[in-house]
mmCIF file of C-alpha atoms in Angstrom:
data_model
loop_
_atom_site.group_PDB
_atom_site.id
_atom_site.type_symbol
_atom_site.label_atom_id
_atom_site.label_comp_id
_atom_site.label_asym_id
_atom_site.label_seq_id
_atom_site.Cartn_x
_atom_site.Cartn_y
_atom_site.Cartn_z
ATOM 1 C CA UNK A 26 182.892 140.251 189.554
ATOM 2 C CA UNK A 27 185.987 139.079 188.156
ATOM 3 C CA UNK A 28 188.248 142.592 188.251
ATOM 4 C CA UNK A 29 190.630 143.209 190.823
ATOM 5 C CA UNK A 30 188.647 145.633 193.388
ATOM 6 C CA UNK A 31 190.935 148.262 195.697
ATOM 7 C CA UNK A 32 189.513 148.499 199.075
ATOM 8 C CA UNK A 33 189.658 152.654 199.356
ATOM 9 C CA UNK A 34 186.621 154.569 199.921
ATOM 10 C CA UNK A 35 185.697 156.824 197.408
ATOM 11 C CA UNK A 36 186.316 160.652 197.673
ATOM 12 C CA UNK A 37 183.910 163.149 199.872
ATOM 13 C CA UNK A 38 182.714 164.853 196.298
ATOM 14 C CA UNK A 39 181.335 161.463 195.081
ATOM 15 C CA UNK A 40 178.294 161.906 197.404
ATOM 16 C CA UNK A 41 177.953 165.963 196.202
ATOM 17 C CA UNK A 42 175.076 165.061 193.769
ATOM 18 C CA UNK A 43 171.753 164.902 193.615
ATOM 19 C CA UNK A 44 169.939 162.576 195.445
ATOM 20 C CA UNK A 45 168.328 160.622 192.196
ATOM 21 C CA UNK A 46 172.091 160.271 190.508
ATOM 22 C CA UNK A 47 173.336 158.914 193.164
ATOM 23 C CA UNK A 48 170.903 156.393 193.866
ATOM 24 C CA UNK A 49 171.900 155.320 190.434
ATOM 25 C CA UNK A 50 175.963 156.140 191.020
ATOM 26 C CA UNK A 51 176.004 153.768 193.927
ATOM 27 C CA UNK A 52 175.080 150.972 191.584
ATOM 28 C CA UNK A 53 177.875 148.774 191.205
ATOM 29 C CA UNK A 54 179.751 150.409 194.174
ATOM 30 C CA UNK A 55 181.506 148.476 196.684
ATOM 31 C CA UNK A 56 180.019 148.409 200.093
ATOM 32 C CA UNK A 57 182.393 147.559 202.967
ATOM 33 C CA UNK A 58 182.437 146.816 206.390
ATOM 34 C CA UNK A 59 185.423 145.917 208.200
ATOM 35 C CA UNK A 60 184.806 144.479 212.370
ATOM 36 C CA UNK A 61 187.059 142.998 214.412
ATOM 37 C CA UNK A 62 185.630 139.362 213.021
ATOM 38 C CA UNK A 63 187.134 140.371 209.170
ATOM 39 C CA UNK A 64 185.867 142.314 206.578
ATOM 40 C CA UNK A 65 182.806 141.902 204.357
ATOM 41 C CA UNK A 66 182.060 143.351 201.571
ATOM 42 C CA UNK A 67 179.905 143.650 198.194
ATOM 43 C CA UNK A 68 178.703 145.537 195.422
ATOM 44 C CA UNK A 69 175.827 147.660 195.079
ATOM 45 C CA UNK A 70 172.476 146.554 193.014
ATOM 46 C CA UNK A 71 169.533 147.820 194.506
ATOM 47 C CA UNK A 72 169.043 151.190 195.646
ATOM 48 C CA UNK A 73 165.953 153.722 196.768
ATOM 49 C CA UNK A 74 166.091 157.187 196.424
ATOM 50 C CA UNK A 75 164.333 159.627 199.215
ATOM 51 C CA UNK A 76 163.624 162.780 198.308
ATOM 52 C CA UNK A 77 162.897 164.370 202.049
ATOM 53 C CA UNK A 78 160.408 167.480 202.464
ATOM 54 C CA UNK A 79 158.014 166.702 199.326
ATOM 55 C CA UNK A 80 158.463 162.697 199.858
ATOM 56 C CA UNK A 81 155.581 161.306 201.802
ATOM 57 C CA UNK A 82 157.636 158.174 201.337
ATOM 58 C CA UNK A 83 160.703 159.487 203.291
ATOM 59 C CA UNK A 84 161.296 159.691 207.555
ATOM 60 C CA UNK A 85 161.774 163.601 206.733
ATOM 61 C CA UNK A 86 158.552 164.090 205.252
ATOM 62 C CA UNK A 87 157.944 167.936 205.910
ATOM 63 C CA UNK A 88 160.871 168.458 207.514
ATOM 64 C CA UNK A 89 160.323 166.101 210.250
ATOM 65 C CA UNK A 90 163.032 166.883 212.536
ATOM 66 C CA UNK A 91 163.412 163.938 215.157
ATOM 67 C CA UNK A 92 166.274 162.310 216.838
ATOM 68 C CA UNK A 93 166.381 159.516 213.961
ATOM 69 C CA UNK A 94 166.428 161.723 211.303
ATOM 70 C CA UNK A 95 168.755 164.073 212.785
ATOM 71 C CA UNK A 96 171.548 162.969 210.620
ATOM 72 C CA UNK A 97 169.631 163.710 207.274
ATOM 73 C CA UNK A 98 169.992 167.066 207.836
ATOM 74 C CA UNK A 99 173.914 166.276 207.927
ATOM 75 C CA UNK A 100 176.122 167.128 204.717
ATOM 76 C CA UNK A 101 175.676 164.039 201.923
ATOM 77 C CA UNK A 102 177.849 161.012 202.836
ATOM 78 C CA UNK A 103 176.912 160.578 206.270
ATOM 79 C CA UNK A 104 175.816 157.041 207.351
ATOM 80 C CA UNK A 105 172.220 156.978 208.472
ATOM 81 C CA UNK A 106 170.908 153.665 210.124
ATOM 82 C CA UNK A 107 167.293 153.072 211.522
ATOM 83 C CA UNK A 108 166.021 149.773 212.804
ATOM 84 C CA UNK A 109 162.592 148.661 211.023
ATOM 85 C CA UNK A 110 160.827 145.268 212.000
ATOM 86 C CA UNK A 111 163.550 144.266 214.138
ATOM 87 C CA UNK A 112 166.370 144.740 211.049
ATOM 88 C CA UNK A 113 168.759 147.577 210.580
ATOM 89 C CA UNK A 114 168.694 149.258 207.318
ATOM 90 C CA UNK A 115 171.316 151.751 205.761
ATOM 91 C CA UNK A 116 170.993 155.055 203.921
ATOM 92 C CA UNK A 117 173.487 157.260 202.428
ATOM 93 C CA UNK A 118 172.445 160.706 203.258
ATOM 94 C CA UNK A 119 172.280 162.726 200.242
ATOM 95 C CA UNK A 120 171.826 166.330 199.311
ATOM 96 C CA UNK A 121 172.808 169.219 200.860
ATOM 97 C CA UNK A 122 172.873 170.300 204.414
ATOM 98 C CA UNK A 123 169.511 170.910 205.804
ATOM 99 C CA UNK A 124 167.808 169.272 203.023
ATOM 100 C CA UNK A 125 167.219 165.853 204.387
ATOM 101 C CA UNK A 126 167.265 162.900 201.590
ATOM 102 C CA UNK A 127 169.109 159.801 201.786
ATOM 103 C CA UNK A 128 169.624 156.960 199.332
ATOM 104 C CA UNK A 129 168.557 153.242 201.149
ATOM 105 C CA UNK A 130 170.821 150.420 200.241
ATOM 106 C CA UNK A 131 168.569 147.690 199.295
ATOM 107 C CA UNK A 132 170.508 144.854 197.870
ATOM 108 C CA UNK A 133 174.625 143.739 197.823
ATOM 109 C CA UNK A 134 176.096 140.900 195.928
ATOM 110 C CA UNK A 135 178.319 139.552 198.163
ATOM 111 C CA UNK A 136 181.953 139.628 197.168
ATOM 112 C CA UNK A 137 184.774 139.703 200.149
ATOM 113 C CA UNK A 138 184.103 137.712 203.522
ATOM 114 C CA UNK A 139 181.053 135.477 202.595
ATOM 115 C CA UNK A 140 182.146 132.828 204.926
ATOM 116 C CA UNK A 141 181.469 135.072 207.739
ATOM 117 C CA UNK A 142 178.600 136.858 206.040
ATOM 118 C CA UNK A 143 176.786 133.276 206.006
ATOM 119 C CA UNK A 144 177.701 132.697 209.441
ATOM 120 C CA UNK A 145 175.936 135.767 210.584
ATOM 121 C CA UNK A 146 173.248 135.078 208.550
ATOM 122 C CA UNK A 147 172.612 131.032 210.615
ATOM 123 C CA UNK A 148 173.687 129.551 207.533
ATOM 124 C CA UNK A 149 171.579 130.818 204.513
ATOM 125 C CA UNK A 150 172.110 130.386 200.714
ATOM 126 C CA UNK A 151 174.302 132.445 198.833
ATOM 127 C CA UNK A 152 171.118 133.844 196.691
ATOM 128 C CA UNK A 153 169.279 134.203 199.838
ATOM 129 C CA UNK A 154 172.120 136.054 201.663
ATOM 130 C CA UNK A 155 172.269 139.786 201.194
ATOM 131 C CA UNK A 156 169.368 140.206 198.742
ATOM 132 C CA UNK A 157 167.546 142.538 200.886
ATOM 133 C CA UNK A 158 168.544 145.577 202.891
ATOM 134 C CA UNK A 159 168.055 143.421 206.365
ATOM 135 C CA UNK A 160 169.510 141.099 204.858
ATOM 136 C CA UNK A 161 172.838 143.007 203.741
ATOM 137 C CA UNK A 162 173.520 145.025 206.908
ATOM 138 C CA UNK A 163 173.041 141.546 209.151
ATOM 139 C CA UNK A 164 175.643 139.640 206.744
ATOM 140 C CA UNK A 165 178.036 142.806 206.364
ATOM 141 C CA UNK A 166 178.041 143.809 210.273
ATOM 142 C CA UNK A 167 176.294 147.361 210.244
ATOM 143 C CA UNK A 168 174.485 148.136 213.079
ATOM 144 C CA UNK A 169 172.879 151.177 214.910
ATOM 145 C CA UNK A 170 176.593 151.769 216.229
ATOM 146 C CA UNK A 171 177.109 152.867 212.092
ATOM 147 C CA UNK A 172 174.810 155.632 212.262
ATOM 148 C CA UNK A 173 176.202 159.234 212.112
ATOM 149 C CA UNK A 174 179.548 157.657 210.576
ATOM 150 C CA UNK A 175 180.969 158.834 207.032
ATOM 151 C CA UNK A 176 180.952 156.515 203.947
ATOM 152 C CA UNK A 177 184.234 157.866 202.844
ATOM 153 C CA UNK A 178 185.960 156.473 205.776
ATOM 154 C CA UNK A 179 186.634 153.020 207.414
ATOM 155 C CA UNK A 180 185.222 151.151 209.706
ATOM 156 C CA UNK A 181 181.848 151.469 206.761
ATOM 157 C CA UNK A 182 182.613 152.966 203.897
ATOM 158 C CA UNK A 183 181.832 152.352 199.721
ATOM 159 C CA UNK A 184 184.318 152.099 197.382
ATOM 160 C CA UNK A 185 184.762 151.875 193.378
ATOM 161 C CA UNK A 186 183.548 148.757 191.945
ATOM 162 C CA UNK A 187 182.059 147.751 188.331
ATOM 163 C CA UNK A 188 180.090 149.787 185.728
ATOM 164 C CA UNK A 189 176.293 148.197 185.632
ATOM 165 C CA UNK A 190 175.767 147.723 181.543
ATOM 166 C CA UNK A 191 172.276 148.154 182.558
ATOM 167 C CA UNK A 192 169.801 149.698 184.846
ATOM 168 C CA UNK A 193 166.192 149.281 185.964
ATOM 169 C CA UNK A 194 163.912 151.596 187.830
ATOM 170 C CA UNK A 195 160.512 151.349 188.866
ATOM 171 C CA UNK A 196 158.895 151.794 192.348
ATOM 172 C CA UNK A 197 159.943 152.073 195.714
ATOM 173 C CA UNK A 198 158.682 148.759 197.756
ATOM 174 C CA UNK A 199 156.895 148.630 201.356
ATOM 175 C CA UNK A 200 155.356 152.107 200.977
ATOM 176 C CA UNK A 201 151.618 151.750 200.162
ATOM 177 C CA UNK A 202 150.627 154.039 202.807
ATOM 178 C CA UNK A 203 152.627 157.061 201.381
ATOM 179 C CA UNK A 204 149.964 158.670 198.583
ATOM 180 C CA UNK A 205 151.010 159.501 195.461
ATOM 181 C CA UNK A 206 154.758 159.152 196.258
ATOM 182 C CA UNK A 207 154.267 155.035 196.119
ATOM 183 C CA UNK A 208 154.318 155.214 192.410
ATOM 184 C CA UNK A 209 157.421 157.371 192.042
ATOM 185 C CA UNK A 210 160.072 155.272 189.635
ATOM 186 C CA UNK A 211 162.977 155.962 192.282
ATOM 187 C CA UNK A 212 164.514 152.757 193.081
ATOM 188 C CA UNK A 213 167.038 151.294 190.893
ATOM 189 C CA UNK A 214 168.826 147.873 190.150
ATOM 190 C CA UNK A 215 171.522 146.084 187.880
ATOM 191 C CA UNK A 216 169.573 144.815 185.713
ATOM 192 C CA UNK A 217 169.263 140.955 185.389
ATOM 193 C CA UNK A 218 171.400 140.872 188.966
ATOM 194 C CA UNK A 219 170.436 137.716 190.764
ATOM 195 C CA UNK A 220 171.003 139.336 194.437
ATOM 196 C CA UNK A 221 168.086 142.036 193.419
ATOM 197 C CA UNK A 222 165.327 141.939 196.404
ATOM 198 C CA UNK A 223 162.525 141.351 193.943
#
């Protein structure tokens, strides 16, 4: 992006809307982490929207209460982290309190601290580096440690960024085994954006 960015997390109201919105708001937001190594940081382009109780699709399916999903059930803005395949992935919880949804951050173009983000990741290309949402958190620095943290403060927190001109949506990927909700349109990307997982 060629604009100036500030580095200030957004207000506590930005995450008061619904969960679908905001999977589309965060598009173009800036997604930082700062550690004691530097800070890295880039802009939102792929997002997933879940939708909790009626989402076969989502860890709170039913209202499944468990130790991971415990922060879902948090106010929106909270940071929720999970570990799948050996990666750690991050969510913005969404919705009110008590209804557990969360918005997965699937894809950053990288934009402050690449240096370091290609160190973490051994070395890989710039294209290759956070276009995927293991991808992101290993080059950014979130970890496990993240979870139950708020977005609008540091050390992880998103800030203003650009304006997408355009948006996609379509379906949500990795979830064949979740019924009808595999074919829900509720992930969205910058359109055209070369950091896009697929």
């Amino acid at each position: 992006m060629e604009q100036e960015v500030e580095f200030i997390p957004v207000e506590k109201s930005f995450f008061q809307q619904p969960t679908l919105r905001l999977a589309e708001s965060l598009l173009g937001c800036l997604l930082v982490k700062e550690t004691e190594e530097g800070v890295a940081a880039g802009f939102i382009v792929e997002t997933e929207a879940y939708k909790g109780p009626m989402d076969r699709a989502a860890h709170s399916f039913n209202n499944r209460r468990t130790k991971r999903t415990e922060i879902m059930f948090h106010e929106a803005g909270h940071v929720y982290t999970y570990v799948m395949h050996t990666h750690c992935l991050v969510n913005v919880v969404s919705a009110e309190k008590d209804v557990p949804e969360a918005v997965l951050i699937r894809a950053v173009e990288p934009y402050e601290g690449i240096d370091l983000m290609i160190e973490r990741r051994g070395g890989t290309s710039l294209k290759n580096l956070t276009s995927g949402p293991g991808k992101l958190t290993k080059a950014l620095g979130i970890t496990m440690e993240d979870y139950g943290r708020r977005f609008d403060e540091p050390p992880l927190y998103i800030g203003k960024g650009f304006t997408p001109k355009d948006i996609s949506t379509g379906p949500r990927i990795g979830i064949d085994n979740s019924g009808e909700a595999k074919d829900y349109p509720w992930r969205f990307w910058v359109t055209g954006n070369e950091f896009v997982s697929r």
